[in-house]
Amino acid sequence: MSLYSASVPQITKMLQNLDRWLASAEENAKKRSFDPNVLLASRLAPDQYPLVRQVQAACDAAKFAAARLSGKAPPAHPDTEATMDELHARIRAVVEYLGTFTAADFEGAEARDVVLPFMPGKGMKGEDYLTEMALPNFYFHVNMAYAILRHNGVPLGKVDYIGSMKMHDM
Amino acid sequence: MSLYSASVPQITKMLQNLDRWLASAEENAKKRSFDPNVLLASRLAPDQYPLVRQVQAACDAAKFAAARLSGKAPPAHPDTEATMDELHARIRAVVEYLGTFTAADFEGAEARDVVLPFMPGKGMKGEDYLTEMALPNFYFHVNMAYAILRHNGVPLGKVDYIGSMKMHDM
């Protein structure tokens, strides 16, 4: 399995799933007659990120995973979103950025030294970075966004979470 | 990257992290003078699994990932846990089961046909099963357990979630 196929297509799909959960939240808010943007400040605990920051962090985790494993500089996305529309645009920008990568960009990524800004003087092997940090961190923020929406009554289930899967007849 | 190194060590570590979160919840319950076992019935939404079922599902997701990718029959674990002690034992049993696998058991797993009981007549390529189903599903239940504990005031943070990482000096 290449590090590209273990990351970019799946991370892209999960961001697209997240985008749909937000659309479901907007639809649900409309039915329940409240402004969907109030959900952006909702959080599960007072010392945990609210929805808006979970979505921004999921986008950053996705962007940094691809950039660090391929040795490219990621685009900057200031955390200024204040509406569902702006969150959709942020997700769209990262999905487009991920779409610029090919498997060839990830050649040698397994052994590439990945340096994290919050761990000065330390590095991780690309394969370990993907498995131990990039994927669990990405899934963390995607799942916290999902959990906040579920906690607020948005009708979502496992099928919405998993999304499409590549299957064949047996 | 082999499918073994992309799954078993990381899934094992996340289960051990989960085990520690439960221990933190018990310690916190003691400080706040309530029975930690009441947390087992806590949930984020009335139509979502409570903590006990999230932990059981995380254990099952871990066990099935290793079993299906290696073509082995997994052990049965009836969902009868009713205490934190029993949840620790369930996690321990699955961590031990994962410890019986080696990279050799996963040879050819990329292309292995994985059949899921809830999708009759369909199969997934091992690599797609790991990336699109096994890992996201495992992370889902681990994260929902984490979210339920955080929502109940258990003092946990990203360092507890990520756990140890393989790093080297630069």
Short mmCIF file of C-alpha atoms in Angstrom, two decimals, chain A residues 1-3 5-7 10 13-14 43-49 110 112-116 118-119 121-125 127-128 130-133 135-137 139-141 143-144 146-148 150-152 155-156 158 161-162 164-170, chain B residues 1-3 5-7 10 13-14 43-49 110 112-116 118-119 121-125 127-128 130-133 135-137 139-141 143-144 146-148 150-152 155-156 158 161-162 164-170:
data_model
loop_
_atom_site.label_atom_id
_atom_site.label_comp_id
_atom_site.label_asym_id
_atom_site.label_seq_id
_atom_site.Cartn_x
_atom_site.Cartn_y
_atom_site.Cartn_z
CA MET A 1 0.00 0.00 0.00
CA SER A 2 1.40 3.39 -0.92
CA LEU A 3 1.23 6.30 1.52
CA SER A 5 -3.45 5.51 -1.40
CA ALA A 6 -3.52 5.23 2.40
CA SER A 7 -4.25 8.93 2.80
CA GLN A 10 -9.77 8.60 1.95
CA LYS A 13 -13.78 11.51 0.88
CA MET A 14 -14.07 12.15 4.63
CA ARG A 43 -18.99 22.31 21.85
CA LEU A 44 -19.09 19.10 23.90
CA ALA A 45 -17.05 20.50 26.80
CA PRO A 46 -16.15 24.08 27.77
CA ASP A 47 -12.44 23.35 27.29
CA GLN A 48 -12.82 21.69 23.88
CA TYR A 49 -12.91 23.32 20.43
CA GLU A 110 7.61 6.27 3.88
CA ARG A 112 10.85 11.01 4.54
CA ASP A 113 11.72 12.99 7.68
CA VAL A 114 8.63 14.87 8.78
CA VAL A 115 9.24 17.80 11.11
CA LEU A 116 6.39 19.07 13.28
CA PHE A 118 5.37 21.83 17.93
CA MET A 119 8.24 19.34 18.37
CA GLY A 121 14.58 19.17 17.22
CA LYS A 122 12.53 16.05 16.52
CA GLY A 123 11.43 14.26 13.37
CA MET A 124 9.14 11.39 12.44
CA LYS A 125 9.49 8.88 9.63
CA GLU A 127 5.11 6.23 7.57
CA ASP A 128 4.99 6.74 11.35
CA LEU A 130 0.85 9.13 8.76
CA THR A 131 -0.11 6.21 11.01
CA GLU A 132 0.53 7.67 14.47
CA MET A 133 -0.23 11.36 13.97
CA LEU A 135 -4.59 9.97 10.38
CA PRO A 136 -5.60 9.78 14.09
CA ASN A 137 -5.51 13.58 14.32
CA TYR A 139 -10.12 11.44 12.36
CA PHE A 140 -10.23 13.15 15.76
CA HIS A 141 -11.42 16.48 14.42
CA ASN A 143 -15.32 12.80 14.59
CA MET A 144 -15.64 15.67 17.08
CA TYR A 146 -19.75 14.69 13.84
CA ALA A 147 -20.29 14.24 17.59
CA ILE A 148 -21.18 17.92 18.08
CA ARG A 150 -25.25 14.49 16.63
CA HIS A 151 -25.39 16.00 20.12
CA ASN A 152 -27.36 18.90 18.64
CA PRO A 155 -29.97 13.23 11.99
CA LEU A 156 -26.74 11.46 10.98
CA LYS A 158 -22.88 5.45 10.38
CA TYR A 161 -20.00 8.83 8.45
CA ILE A 162 -18.46 6.08 6.29
CA SER A 164 -19.06 5.46 -0.30
CA MET A 165 -16.86 2.33 -0.41
CA LYS A 166 -15.21 0.52 -3.31
CA MET A 167 -16.92 -2.91 -3.50
CA HIS A 168 -17.18 -5.70 -6.04
CA ASP A 169 -19.62 -8.57 -6.59
CA MET A 170 -18.63 -11.92 -5.11
CA MET B 1 3.83 0.44 3.89
CA SER B 2 2.44 -2.97 4.76
CA LEU B 3 -1.17 -3.41 5.80
CA SER B 5 2.20 -1.78 9.92
CA ALA B 6 -0.70 0.46 8.86
CA SER B 7 -3.05 -1.23 11.30
CA GLN B 10 -1.54 1.71 15.82
CA LYS B 13 -1.87 1.63 20.87
CA MET B 14 -5.22 3.37 20.48
CA ARG B 43 -24.44 8.93 25.43
CA LEU B 44 -24.23 12.08 23.30
CA ALA B 45 -27.63 11.57 21.64
CA PRO B 46 -30.58 9.33 22.56
CA ASP B 47 -30.21 7.39 19.29
CA GLN B 48 -26.45 6.86 19.59
CA TYR B 49 -24.57 4.07 21.41
CA GLU B 110 -3.81 -5.80 0.01
CA ARG B 112 -7.45 -10.29 -0.27
CA ASP B 113 -11.24 -10.38 -0.73
CA VAL B 114 -12.84 -9.19 2.49
CA VAL B 115 -16.49 -10.13 2.94
CA LEU B 116 -18.63 -8.15 5.36
CA PHE B 118 -23.86 -6.83 6.47
CA MET B 119 -23.12 -6.69 2.71
CA GLY B 121 -22.85 -10.84 -2.21
CA LYS B 122 -20.25 -8.07 -2.02
CA GLY B 123 -16.53 -8.00 -1.28
CA MET B 124 -13.87 -5.37 -0.71
CA LYS B 125 -10.18 -5.49 -1.61
CA GLU B 127 -6.48 -2.40 1.08
CA ASP B 128 -9.82 -0.64 0.47
CA LEU B 130 -8.61 -1.13 5.75
CA THR B 131 -8.63 2.43 4.41
CA GLU B 132 -12.34 2.98 3.77
CA MET B 133 -13.97 0.85 6.46
CA LEU B 135 -9.77 2.34 10.18
CA PRO B 136 -12.53 4.98 9.95
CA ASN B 137 -14.93 2.70 11.81
CA TYR B 139 -11.56 5.63 14.93
CA PHE B 140 -15.27 6.42 15.03
CA HIS B 141 -15.96 4.32 18.13
CA ASN B 143 -13.53 8.94 19.29
CA MET B 144 -17.15 8.65 20.41
CA TYR B 146 -13.47 9.92 24.06
CA ALA B 147 -16.18 12.48 23.30
CA ILE B 148 -18.59 10.96 25.84
CA ARG B 150 -14.96 14.68 27.70
CA HIS B 151 -18.63 15.66 27.71
CA ASN B 152 -18.85 14.19 31.22
CA PRO B 155 -9.93 15.73 32.04
CA LEU B 156 -8.47 14.45 28.75
CA LYS B 158 -4.98 15.67 22.60
CA TYR B 161 -5.70 10.88 22.55
CA ILE B 162 -2.56 10.57 20.40
CA SER B 164 3.20 7.83 22.24
CA MET B 165 4.84 8.48 18.85
CA LYS B 166 8.03 7.13 17.29
CA MET B 167 10.36 10.13 16.94
CA HIS B 168 14.03 10.68 16.33
CA ASP B 169 16.42 13.60 16.94
CA MET B 170 17.04 15.90 13.97
#
